[in-house]
Amino acid sequence: MILPPAKQPIFILDSLPKEIIYTIFDYFWAHDILYSFLDSSAYINSIILTYHNYHVNFKSILKRLFDLVCCSIRSNQITSLILSDDNETPCQSKVYFSLFPIEEFINLRAIRLSDIENGNRTSFTNIHQLKYLNYFETDTLSHLWMIETIPKLKRLIVNKFSDHDYNQENSLCAISFFYLRNLTLPYCSYNQLRQILRSAPTLTSLNISLIISDCTGIDYFAEQHQEVPLIINNLTISIHTFTRTISRLLFERFLSRMPYLQQLELNVISGGSSNLLEGNQWELFIQKYLPLLFAFNFKFKIINIDRNNYHTENILTQFRSSFWLNRNPAWYVTYDINDFILYTIPRFAPHTIKHSLLSISPHSTTLPAAQYFTYYNQINELELDANEKSSYQYTNVQRLILSITKIDENILDLSKVEFLCVKSISWSLKKLLRIIKTSMIRLYHLKIDFSFSLLELSDSDSLAQIRILDLSEFIYSCKKEDYDLSTVFPYVERLTIRITSLLQMFYLIDRLMHLSSGSFHITNDSDNTKELSTESDLHKWFTEKTKRLRKNNSFTYRLDSQSDFWIHLWMSSEIERPKKVFYNYLIFI
């Protein structure tokens, strides 16, 4: 009798059509796809090779994952790309475009640039050849020259504004806004705003910050003459003025030409008039001119308030009508009597708070007492600065700052904390590490904001969960009698530390085997640092003094000696990618 062949295990994804796998991949970053699926089966490898919708995010990426993407994905397979030359990934864009020139990204539709080095302009010279590019995001106006000849740009986002960007204002005039649908600018003059609204007929989402320094500018802002109503449905405006006050009437004149608005956010950072507090008048205006509006958030900083006519209860009463409260979600407001700020919650509820300062008075908000948890749930960064008892609990704190030596676990859920900063020098580090290991199971970023000796950590269990370690106030010594940092933090991938010599940096590089990004603040080593007049000298030092970088010279670095002496390093880890075991994904057929 012939026995049937034994059933062989098959990877479950191998049974799915490639179109479904493609759809699954659409929800992952490229490095996650490669790390999770590469070499899981021959079928999946073939799909990885033919997939043409990779979203590549190199922001804060580990060097070994960057190398994995470079080795596995061709430029024509990428549709969105995020590049960053910040201190965690110095010289990244230069390295990447030396491997894949930008003109080869023929299917690229979106690009985001962060902290790109000024000396790397030539890498982007041919960006205009990317015919499908319609999304451009950057952190400076000085990059707008790249998109001057891209006619069909649909989304433009500039995230920051710095002093040197004042000379770049005219660069907006060279951009084609005709197809633009979404625009975010960190600074915009009223003249530029008028020009944008006239030349962007398809604009539906606008997020801008206006700084108005003269009285004429306020009137000019309000009188944005349009022949036809604007089709904008999502508008966010921040205004800072140094002269006249910003009144509700100015907003009404500006907004009355936007009947299709569905989401509106107004932020008057300074110079708000008292009539911004008149909820009844806002209600009448919205009902008449903004009939489609379903989300209205604001934060008004009021000056020269008339306390006789505008007191807390008088103000809040106008925001308790059915117009404000009988909607889903309701438009709740809070009035800060100390700083004269009226704002909607939860949108403008604080996300960062000191425990000793947080309290809600029933007389300062329209939020029902039964929903106060909404206010506290917005707080994701908490500083414990007092041992005060509390009747409420912070349920979503992800960043915790300790300025005292006691943690009341009744007021917050330590299991959700991901970042911990310890400021109090009175903490016992052994006790702290025990709390981290037993209660802060999600903690991966630790900052110790005072100087201590590693000997205090002797006999302590290792914290394998810590991936980011910040010891910027700590003076490190690698004497034989001192304790080894890698023993307590064996899996650190990103390190910021103050040291007293270059030799200590080399020692740490060789000891922390998983380290990918290191920022070293070097003090009291002027004899050696004077020798590093150029970055080529530093490269020579790295390869001569460290076994790790001599063995694998795939690293980049930045020397920052303008004020203090800093070295920022990005390198591949010594640890190979672990082999995956797929027991949970096997099926038998």
C-alpha positions as a printed NumPy array, in Angstrom:
array([[  0.   ,   0.   ,   0.   ],
       [  1.299,   3.443,  -0.89 ],
       [  1.1  ,   5.939,   1.956],
       [  0.063,   9.526,   1.184],
       [  2.845,  12.085,   1.498],
       [  3.142,  13.772,   4.892],
       [  1.417,  17.104,   5.152],
       [  3.884,  19.931,   4.9  ],
       [  3.546,  23.199,   6.834],
       [  2.875,  26.233,   4.661],
       [  3.264,  29.892,   5.592],
       [ -0.28 ,  31.241,   5.753],
       [  0.458,  34.343,   3.646],
       [  1.608,  32.067,   0.821],
       [ -2.018,  31.066,   0.324],
       [ -3.135,  34.662,  -0.344],
       [ -3.222,  36.337,  -3.759],
       [ -0.471,  38.891,  -4.278],
       [ -3.071,  41.686,  -4.563],
       [ -4.112,  41.106,  -0.939],
       [ -0.464,  41.118,   0.168],
       [ -0.01 ,  44.394,  -1.7  ],
       [ -2.96 ,  45.855,   0.216],
       [ -1.465,  44.692,   3.52 ],
       [  1.879,  46.286,   2.617],
       [  0.132,  49.616,   1.945],
       [ -0.317,  50.041,   5.728],
       [  3.372,  49.541,   6.632],
       [  6.565,  51.57 ,   6.316],
       [  9.099,  49.99 ,   3.971],
       [ 11.562,  49.046,   6.731],
       [  8.737,  47.362,   8.688],
       [  7.832,  45.277,   5.639],
       [ 11.414,  44.176,   5.136],
       [ 12.115,  43.499,   8.8  ],
       [  8.882,  41.557,   9.273],
       [  8.462,  39.684,   6.   ],
       [ 11.756,  39.446,   4.128],
       [ 12.965,  35.833,   3.788],
       [  9.791,  34.432,   5.317],
       [  9.151,  32.51 ,   2.091],
       [ 10.12 ,  32.54 ,  -1.577],
       [  6.595,  33.687,  -2.486],
       [  6.72 ,  36.695,  -0.138],
       [ 10.21 ,  37.576,  -1.376],
       [  8.892,  37.683,  -4.944],
       [  6.099,  40.034,  -3.857],
       [  8.551,  42.299,  -2.016],
       [ 10.54 ,  42.468,  -5.241],
       [  7.543,  43.43 ,  -7.409],
       [  5.661,  45.718,  -4.979],
       [  5.697,  49.323,  -6.265],
       [  4.068,  51.375,  -3.533],
       [  6.722,  51.579,  -0.823],
       [  6.445,  54.347,   1.774],
       [  9.987,  54.996,   2.975],
       [ 10.429,  56.773,   6.313],
       [ 14.052,  57.473,   7.239],
       [ 13.225,  59.846,  10.12 ],
       [ 15.185,  58.622,  13.198],
       [ 15.71 ,  55.254,  11.548],
       [ 18.331,  52.818,  12.824],
       [ 21.313,  52.612,  10.508],
       [ 20.969,  48.855,   9.982],
       [ 17.349,  49.324,   8.832],
       [ 18.433,  52.154,   6.536],
       [ 21.017,  49.822,   5.01 ],
       [ 18.387,  47.089,   4.675],
       [ 16.079,  49.399,   2.693],
       [ 18.945,  50.553,   0.467],
       [ 19.884,  46.959,  -0.336],
       [ 16.345,  45.706,  -0.926],
       [ 14.242,  48.427,  -2.589],
       [ 14.831,  50.141,  -5.904],
       [ 14.107,  53.843,  -6.329],
       [ 11.312,  53.239,  -8.86 ],
       [  9.397,  51.181,  -6.244],
       [  9.013,  54.152,  -3.888],
       [  5.969,  56.453,  -3.924],
       [  6.628,  58.441,  -0.72 ],
       [  9.912,  59.362,   0.931],
       [ 10.885,  60.983,   4.254],
       [ 14.49 ,  62.143,   4.68 ],
       [ 16.189,  63.646,   7.734],
       [ 19.69 ,  64.958,   8.411],
       [ 19.07 ,  65.684,  12.098],
       [ 21.53 ,  64.717,  14.816],
       [ 20.237,  61.132,  14.948],
       [ 20.892,  60.547,  11.241],
       [ 23.596,  63.022,  10.093],
       [ 24.329,  63.261,   6.341],
       [ 21.508,  60.828,   5.554],
       [ 20.19 ,  62.568,   2.434],
       [ 23.658,  62.89 ,   0.934],
       [ 24.366,  59.192,   1.462],
       [ 20.998,  58.098,   0.07 ],
       [ 21.121,  60.238,  -3.06 ],
       [ 24.699,  59.107,  -3.722],
       [ 23.196,  55.626,  -4.112],
       [ 19.949,  56.651,  -5.808],
       [ 19.948,  60.027,  -7.638],
       [ 16.656,  61.835,  -7.191],
       [ 15.754,  61.737, -10.88 ],
       [ 15.502,  57.92 , -10.61 ],
       [ 12.438,  58.134,  -8.321],
       [ 10.138,  58.111, -11.299],
       [  7.051,  57.039,  -9.323],
       [  7.548,  59.333,  -6.345],
       [  4.383,  61.209,  -5.378],
       [  5.302,  62.627,  -1.961],
       [  8.488,  63.811,  -0.276],
       [  9.122,  65.173,   3.211],
       [ 12.404,  66.856,   4.179],
       [ 13.535,  67.407,   7.771],
       [ 16.679,  69.271,   8.886],
       [ 18.314,  68.804,   5.495],
       [ 21.891,  70.093,   5.51 ],
       [ 22.421,  73.356,   3.618],
       [ 25.397,  71.954,   1.737],
       [ 23.342,  69.246,   0.041],
       [ 21.484,  71.441,  -2.45 ],
       [ 22.886,  69.68 ,  -5.507],
       [ 21.191,  66.397,  -4.535],
       [ 17.795,  68.004,  -5.221],
       [ 18.634,  69.841,  -8.441],
       [ 16.679,  67.412, -10.636],
       [ 13.602,  67.109,  -8.44 ],
       [ 11.601,  68.888, -11.147],
       [ 11.916,  65.748, -13.306],
       [  9.554,  63.834, -11.027],
       [  6.351,  64.196, -13.027],
       [  4.095,  62.486, -10.458],
       [  5.261,  64.507,  -7.435],
       [  2.254,  66.32 ,  -5.927],
       [  3.061,  66.416,  -2.17 ],
       [  5.957,  68.431,  -0.744],
       [  6.662,  68.874,   2.975],
       [  9.616,  70.657,   4.533],
       [ 10.652,  72.584,   7.634],
       [ 11.937,  75.751,   5.981],
       [ 10.855,  78.2  ,   3.288],
       [ 14.389,  78.04 ,   1.864],
       [ 13.498,  74.692,   0.23 ],
       [ 10.673,  76.093,  -1.881],
       [ 13.008,  76.64 ,  -4.85 ],
       [ 12.768,  72.885,  -5.398],
       [  9.097,  73.043,  -6.414],
       [  9.065,  76.239,  -8.475],
       [  8.778,  74.229, -11.702],
       [  6.365,  71.579, -10.423],
       [  3.037,  72.735, -11.906],
       [  0.586,  70.202, -10.446],
       [  1.455,  70.372,  -6.77 ],
       [ -1.606,  69.442,  -4.695],
       [ -0.271,  69.648,  -1.154],
       [  2.399,  71.924,   0.321],
       [  3.388,  71.902,   3.999],
       [  6.06 ,  74.059,   5.633],
       [  6.302,  73.132,   9.313],
       [  8.662,  75.713,  10.796],
       [  9.709,  79.319,  10.458],
       [ 13.132,  80.592,  11.47 ],
       [ 14.811,  83.979,  11.324],
       [ 16.702,  83.232,   8.102],
       [ 13.374,  82.455,   6.393],
       [ 12.492,  86.169,   6.33 ],
       [ 14.571,  86.455,   3.167],
       [ 12.626,  83.605,   1.561],
       [  9.143,  85.159,   1.569],
       [  9.259,  85.97 ,  -2.131],
       [  9.831,  82.307,  -2.96 ],
       [  6.081,  81.765,  -2.527],
       [  5.423,  83.995,  -5.524],
       [  7.289,  81.622,  -7.844],
       [  5.117,  78.604,  -6.97 ],
       [  2.103,  77.539,  -8.982],
       [ -0.96 ,  77.317,  -6.712],
       [ -3.465,  76.498,  -9.427],
       [ -3.845,  72.796,  -8.531],
       [ -3.086,  73.2  ,  -4.84 ],
       [ -5.705,  71.689,  -2.515],
       [ -3.914,  71.688,   0.845],
       [ -1.545,  74.374,   2.145],
       [  0.224,  74.783,   5.506],
       [  2.529,  77.737,   6.191],
       [  4.177,  78.685,   9.513],
       [  4.263,  82.327,   8.498],
       [  2.271,  84.301,   6.006],
       [  1.888,  88.041,   5.477],
       [ -1.516,  89.481,   4.665],
       [ -0.234,  90.354,   1.165],
       [  0.779,  86.743,   0.595],
       [ -2.552,  85.519,   1.912],
       [ -4.401,  87.663,  -0.594],
       [ -2.222,  86.388,  -3.429],
       [ -2.723,  82.746,  -2.37 ],
       [ -6.5  ,  83.037,  -2.174],
       [ -6.612,  84.606,  -5.629],
       [ -4.316,  82.079,  -7.331],
       [ -5.496,  78.828,  -5.699],
       [ -9.025,  78.179,  -7.029],
       [ -9.049,  74.515,  -5.9  ],
       [ -7.759,  75.141,  -2.362],
       [ -9.906,  73.269,   0.188],
       [ -7.637,  73.132,   3.262],
       [ -5.6  ,  76.066,   4.597],
       [ -3.444,  76.253,   7.73 ],
       [ -1.522,  79.505,   8.2  ],
       [  0.03 ,  81.75 ,  10.841],
       [ -0.25 ,  85.503,  10.382],
       [  1.981,  88.051,  12.106],
       [  0.463,  91.509,  11.694],
       [  2.695,  94.374,  12.754],
       [  0.642,  97.405,  11.645],
       [ -2.944,  98.595,  11.748],
       [ -3.294,  98.565,   7.975],
       [ -2.469,  94.894,   7.949],
       [ -5.469,  94.015,  10.108],
       [ -7.906,  95.722,   7.764],
       [ -6.122,  94.278,   4.754],
       [ -6.492,  90.797,   6.239],
       [-10.242,  91.241,   6.695],
       [-10.882,  92.682,   3.234],
       [ -9.798,  89.736,   1.104],
       [-11.977,  90.569,  -1.907],
       [-13.067,  87.555,  -3.917],
       [-15.27 ,  87.491,  -7.004],
       [-16.728,  84.094,  -6.052],
       [-17.061,  82.341,  -2.68 ],
       [-14.037,  80.339,  -1.621],
       [-14.443,  76.561,  -1.591],
       [-12.238,  76.102,   1.489],
       [-13.805,  73.581,   3.893],
       [-10.993,  73.255,   6.438],
       [ -9.385,  76.423,   7.821],
       [ -6.866,  76.95 ,  10.622],
       [ -5.541,  80.444,  11.345],
       [ -3.185,  81.686,  14.061],
       [ -2.801,  85.457,  14.438],
       [ -0.243,  87.455,  16.379],
       [ -0.561,  91.243,  16.312],
       [  1.493,  94.008,  17.9  ],
       [ -0.825,  96.931,  17.194],
       [ -4.615,  97.009,  17.127],
       [ -6.721,  94.339,  18.712],
       [ -8.207,  91.476,  16.695],
       [-11.979,  91.668,  16.934],
       [-14.732,  89.223,  16.15 ],
       [-15.97 ,  91.564,  13.423],
       [-12.691,  91.23 ,  11.516],
       [-13.069,  87.452,  11.525],
       [-16.68 ,  87.757,  10.398],
       [-15.706,  89.891,   7.422],
       [-13.003,  87.413,   6.456],
       [-15.028,  84.225,   7.004],
       [-18.263,  85.372,   5.401],
       [-16.823,  84.483,   1.978],
       [-16.321,  80.814,   2.972],
       [-19.811,  79.27 ,   3.035],
       [-18.459,  75.736,   2.555],
       [-16.424,  75.685,   5.765],
       [-16.857,  72.461,   7.735],
       [-13.903,  72.686,  10.126],
       [-12.648,  75.942,  11.584],
       [ -9.879,  76.679,  14.075],
       [ -8.949,  80.18 ,  15.244],
       [ -6.013,  81.005,  17.506],
       [ -5.452,  84.602,  18.577],
       [ -2.058,  84.402,  20.252],
       [ -2.088,  88.031,  21.353],
       [ -4.19 ,  91.143,  20.956],
       [ -7.651,  89.612,  21.21 ],
       [-10.603,  91.951,  21.637],
       [-13.199,  91.409,  24.364],
       [-15.924,  90.875,  21.758],
       [-14.313,  87.526,  20.866],
       [-15.908,  86.33 ,  24.116],
       [-19.445,  86.955,  22.862],
       [-20.815,  83.478,  22.248],
       [-24.265,  84.753,  21.271],
       [-22.811,  86.768,  18.394],
       [-20.677,  83.863,  17.203],
       [-23.817,  81.75 ,  17.183],
       [-25.725,  84.208,  14.985],
       [-22.849,  84.577,  12.547],
       [-22.258,  80.832,  12.15 ],
       [-25.938,  80.083,  11.61 ],
       [-26.142,  82.679,   8.866],
       [-22.817,  82.397,   7.047],
       [-21.329,  78.986,   7.909],
       [-24.244,  76.543,   7.702],
       [-22.04 ,  73.493,   7.048],
       [-19.706,  74.014,   9.994],
       [-19.519,  70.961,  12.292],
       [-16.188,  71.535,  14.078],
       [-15.282,  74.905,  15.63 ],
       [-12.235,  75.264,  17.866],
       [-10.65 ,  78.434,  19.135],
       [ -8.201,  79.91 ,  21.61 ],
       [ -8.467,  83.641,  22.268],
       [ -5.904,  85.571,  24.312],
       [ -7.741,  88.728,  25.394],
       [ -6.121,  92.066,  26.267],
       [ -7.577,  95.118,  28.024],
       [-10.632,  93.184,  29.149],
       [-13.575,  95.097,  30.634],
       [-14.144,  93.145,  33.837],
       [-17.441,  94.863,  34.548],
       [-19.044,  93.499,  31.399],
       [-16.967,  90.35 ,  30.957],
       [-16.68 ,  88.128,  34.004],
       [-16.439,  84.338,  34.043],
       [-20.093,  83.452,  34.53 ],
       [-21.276,  86.112,  32.099],
       [-18.933,  84.76 ,  29.433],
       [-19.703,  81.067,  29.9  ],
       [-23.47 ,  81.572,  29.997],
       [-23.352,  82.552,  26.328],
       [-21.706,  79.223,  25.48 ],
       [-24.273,  77.068,  27.302],
       [-27.054,  77.356,  24.751],
       [-28.316,  74.377,  22.758],
       [-26.338,  75.671,  19.761],
       [-23.085,  74.914,  21.59 ],
       [-24.041,  71.897,  23.673],
       [-26.715,  69.974,  21.736],
       [-24.419,  68.618,  19.043],
       [-22.15 ,  65.619,  18.691],
       [-19.53 ,  66.326,  19.745],
       [-20.536,  69.327,  21.837],
       [-18.506,  72.541,  21.641],
       [-17.32 ,  72.916,  25.246],
       [-15.279,  75.929,  26.338],
       [-13.083,  76.873,  29.294],
       [-12.13 ,  80.35 ,  30.501],
       [ -8.773,  80.944,  32.188],
       [ -9.405,  83.973,  34.407],
       [ -5.722,  84.369,  35.309],
       [ -4.416,  84.668,  31.745],
       [ -7.689,  85.882,  30.132],
       [ -7.824,  83.012,  27.639],
       [-11.009,  81.447,  26.292],
       [-10.538,  78.093,  24.571],
       [-12.431,  75.022,  23.42 ],
       [-11.847,  71.612,  24.921],
       [-10.624,  69.025,  24.382],
       [ -8.802,  70.613,  21.423],
       [ -6.928,  73.252,  23.431],
       [ -6.89 ,  71.511,  26.786],
       [ -3.27 ,  71.314,  27.987],
       [ -1.274,  68.25 ,  26.991],
       [  1.6  ,  69.123,  29.317],
       [  1.039,  70.048,  32.948],
       [  2.583,  70.258,  36.391],
       [  0.581,  68.232,  38.886],
       [  0.484,  71.088,  41.41 ],
       [ -1.106,  73.482,  38.907],
       [ -3.922,  71.391,  37.482],
       [ -7.441,  71.943,  38.703],
       [-10.827,  72.534,  37.127],
       [-13.351,  74.86 ,  38.65 ],
       [-17.03 ,  74.249,  37.781],
       [-17.313,  78.001,  37.255],
       [-14.615,  78.126,  34.579],
       [-15.95 ,  75.639,  32.022],
       [-19.099,  74.478,  30.284],
       [-17.855,  70.904,  30.47 ],
       [-20.155,  68.85 ,  32.746],
       [-18.48 ,  67.572,  35.912],
       [-19.222,  64.   ,  34.832],
       [-16.963,  64.576,  31.8  ],
       [-13.974,  66.141,  33.557],
       [-12.093,  62.973,  32.657],
       [-12.073,  64.35 ,  29.088],
       [ -9.856,  67.178,  30.302],
       [ -7.446,  64.941,  32.204],
       [ -7.315,  62.362,  29.421],
       [ -5.703,  64.945,  27.144],
       [ -2.631,  65.148,  29.352],
       [  0.177,  63.008,  27.964],
       [  3.088,  64.753,  29.698],
       [  3.027,  65.19 ,  33.473],
       [  5.543,  66.668,  35.874],
       [  5.2  ,  65.389,  39.417],
       [  6.389,  68.398,  41.381],
       [  4.366,  68.035,  44.6  ],
       [  3.028,  65.262,  46.826],
       [ -0.509,  66.587,  46.674],
       [ -3.391,  64.142,  46.908],
       [ -5.786,  64.055,  44.006],
       [ -9.301,  62.787,  43.366],
       [ -8.626,  62.274,  39.659],
       [ -6.296,  60.029,  37.696],
       [ -4.133,  60.725,  34.659],
       [ -4.869,  57.762,  32.41 ],
       [ -2.878,  58.614,  29.288],
       [  0.459,  59.937,  30.548],
       [  3.203,  58.803,  28.184],
       [  5.884,  61.265,  29.3  ],
       [  6.628,  61.555,  33.025],
       [  8.961,  64.062,  34.689],
       [  9.975,  63.441,  38.307],
       [ 10.908,  66.527,  40.303],
       [ 10.112,  64.783,  43.605],
       [ 11.231,  61.458,  45.079],
       [  7.837,  59.823,  45.384],
       [  5.41 ,  58.441,  42.833],
       [  1.755,  58.144,  43.793],
       [  0.59 ,  55.288,  41.59 ],
       [ -3.027,  56.116,  42.472],
       [ -3.004,  59.215,  40.268],
       [ -1.466,  57.808,  37.084],
       [ -1.046,  54.582,  35.173],
       [  2.699,  53.885,  35.13 ],
       [  2.269,  51.061,  32.636],
       [  1.617,  53.608,  29.86 ],
       [  4.729,  55.726,  30.488],
       [  7.141,  55.605,  27.528],
       [  9.48 ,  58.483,  28.461],
       [ 10.859,  59.198,  31.936],
       [ 12.935,  62.216,  32.966],
       [ 14.369,  62.194,  36.516],
       [ 15.293,  65.649,  37.801],
       [ 15.531,  65.105,  41.55 ],
       [ 19.068,  64.305,  42.641],
       [ 17.656,  62.664,  45.785],
       [ 16.439,  59.61 ,  43.885],
       [ 18.067,  56.288,  44.668],
       [ 18.94 ,  54.951,  41.23 ],
       [ 18.582,  51.338,  42.319],
       [ 15.085,  52.057,  43.598],
       [ 14.256,  53.897,  40.395],
       [ 15.406,  51.017,  38.213],
       [ 13.293,  48.578,  40.248],
       [ 10.201,  50.761,  39.698],
       [ 10.936,  50.933,  35.985],
       [ 11.339,  47.19 ,  35.665],
       [  8.233,  46.274,  37.667],
       [  5.757,  49.054,  36.796],
       [  6.864,  50.903,  33.633],
       [  6.645,  48.051,  31.18 ],
       [  6.4  ,  50.331,  28.109],
       [  9.241,  52.661,  29.058],
       [ 11.904,  52.828,  26.345],
       [ 13.301,  56.385,  26.723],
       [ 15.106,  57.323,  29.945],
       [ 16.657,  60.681,  30.776],
       [ 18.59 ,  61.188,  34.017],
       [ 18.937,  64.937,  34.391],
       [ 21.64 ,  65.094,  37.044],
       [ 25.181,  63.849,  37.539],
       [ 25.777,  60.504,  39.232],
       [ 28.346,  57.736,  39.458],
       [ 27.883,  54.46 ,  37.654],
       [ 28.974,  52.773,  40.849],
       [ 25.476,  53.547,  42.126],
       [ 24.195,  51.045,  39.567],
       [ 26.392,  48.168,  40.661],
       [ 24.47 ,  44.971,  41.417],
       [ 21.437,  46.401,  39.581],
       [ 19.5  ,  44.278,  37.133],
       [ 19.848,  45.25 ,  33.496],
       [ 17.087,  47.25 ,  31.833],
       [ 16.723,  45.54 ,  28.487],
       [ 13.701,  47.708,  27.601],
       [ 15.618,  51.007,  27.348],
       [ 16.327,  51.935,  23.729],
       [ 16.948,  55.687,  24.124],
       [ 19.214,  56.93 ,  26.927],
       [ 19.887,  60.595,  27.688],
       [ 22.649,  61.361,  30.187],
       [ 23.367,  64.899,  28.997],
       [ 24.075,  66.131,  32.549],
       [ 26.199,  63.154,  33.49 ],
       [ 29.995,  63.173,  33.395],
       [ 31.096,  59.722,  32.325],
       [ 34.291,  57.967,  33.349],
       [ 35.479,  54.626,  32.022],
       [ 38.068,  53.905,  34.681],
       [ 38.429,  50.252,  35.57 ],
       [ 36.848,  50.732,  38.978],
       [ 33.802,  52.393,  37.468],
       [ 30.737,  50.453,  36.358],
       [ 30.069,  49.52 ,  32.735],
       [ 27.115,  51.414,  31.242],
       [ 26.385,  48.575,  28.833],
       [ 25.76 ,  46.194,  31.731],
       [ 22.692,  48.125,  32.91 ],
       [ 21.522,  49.319,  29.473],
       [ 22.592,  46.535,  27.079],
       [ 20.13 ,  47.326,  24.261],
       [ 20.494,  51.098,  23.952],
       [ 20.115,  52.213,  20.326],
       [ 20.274,  55.99 ,  20.798],
       [ 22.538,  57.725,  23.313],
       [ 23.104,  61.336,  24.355],
       [ 25.875,  61.709,  26.91 ],
       [ 28.422,  64.135,  28.302],
       [ 31.956,  62.757,  28.457],
       [ 35.386,  64.184,  29.218],
       [ 37.478,  62.68 ,  26.439],
       [ 37.359,  61.211,  22.955],
       [ 38.695,  57.946,  24.343],
       [ 35.502,  57.558,  26.391],
       [ 33.457,  57.959,  23.222],
       [ 35.441,  55.229,  21.481],
       [ 34.994,  52.984,  24.521],
       [ 31.202,  53.456,  24.475],
       [ 30.993,  52.782,  20.739],
       [ 32.671,  49.424,  21.186],
       [ 30.757,  48.451,  24.342],
       [ 27.189,  49.376,  23.306],
       [ 26.747,  46.813,  20.567],
       [ 23.224,  47.912,  19.578],
       [ 24.06 ,  51.621,  19.407],
       [ 22.94 ,  53.275,  16.163],
       [ 22.855,  57.012,  16.988],
       [ 25.179,  58.691,  19.445],
       [ 25.454,  62.358,  20.426],
       [ 28.585,  62.951,  22.472],
       [ 29.141,  66.239,  24.314],
       [ 32.869,  66.346,  24.931],
       [ 34.261,  68.591,  27.681],
       [ 37.766,  69.07 ,  29.104],
       [ 39.6  ,  67.387,  26.235],
       [ 40.903,  70.404,  24.384],
       [ 44.215,  68.743,  23.489],
       [ 42.556,  66.032,  21.397],
       [ 39.659,  68.071,  20.03 ],
       [ 42.05 ,  70.713,  18.661],
       [ 43.488,  68.041,  16.393],
       [ 40.086,  67.524,  14.769],
       [ 40.213,  70.537,  12.491],
       [ 38.334,  68.705,   9.742],
       [ 35.794,  65.906,   9.59 ],
       [ 38.269,  63.752,   7.671],
       [ 40.487,  63.82 ,  10.762],
       [ 37.57 ,  62.527,  12.798],
       [ 36.888,  59.725,  10.309],
       [ 40.493,  58.631,  10.672],
       [ 40.175,  58.681,  14.458],
       [ 37.037,  56.568,  14.363],
       [ 38.567,  53.844,  12.201],
       [ 41.835,  53.791,  14.141],
       [ 40.479,  53.927,  17.682],
       [ 37.356,  51.72 ,  17.554],
       [ 37.259,  48.067,  16.617],
       [ 33.653,  48.345,  15.58 ],
       [ 34.04 ,  51.149,  13.031],
       [ 37.29 ,  49.73 ,  11.756],
       [ 35.424,  46.516,  10.991],
       [ 32.358,  48.243,   9.486],
       [ 33.009,  51.717,   8.167],
       [ 29.38 ,  52.257,   7.134],
       [ 28.879,  55.269,   9.381],
       [ 28.242,  58.994,   9.109],
       [ 28.92 ,  61.796,  11.555],
       [ 28.644,  65.516,  12.136],
       [ 31.093,  67.683,  14.056],
       [ 29.447,  70.601,  15.884],
       [ 31.963,  72.911,  17.538],
       [ 30.302,  76.305,  17.183],
       [ 29.716,  76.617,  20.91 ],
       [ 30.393,  73.406,  22.817],
       [ 32.091,  70.443,  21.202],
       [ 29.571,  67.809,  20.   ],
       [ 29.993,  64.769,  17.786],
       [ 26.858,  63.171,  16.294],
       [ 27.358,  59.658,  14.954],
       [ 25.111,  57.278,  12.962],
       [ 26.3  ,  53.7  ,  12.523],
       [ 25.163,  50.142,  11.961],
       [ 24.799,  47.962,  15.034],
       [ 27.033,  44.983,  15.618],
       [ 24.043,  42.71 ,  16.112],
       [ 22.664,  40.897,  13.087],
       [ 18.973,  40.872,  12.29 ],
       [ 17.475,  38.044,  14.386],
       [ 16.114,  35.033,  12.551],
       [ 12.326,  34.942,  12.543],
       [ 10.318,  31.955,  13.696],
       [  6.815,  31.654,  12.221],
       [  5.2  ,  29.009,  14.399],
       [  2.081,  31.095,  14.907],
       [  1.592,  31.502,  11.157],
       [  1.774,  27.881,   9.995],
       [ -1.18 ,  25.971,   8.641],
       [ -1.46 ,  22.454,   7.271],
       [ -3.172,  21.604,   4.018]])
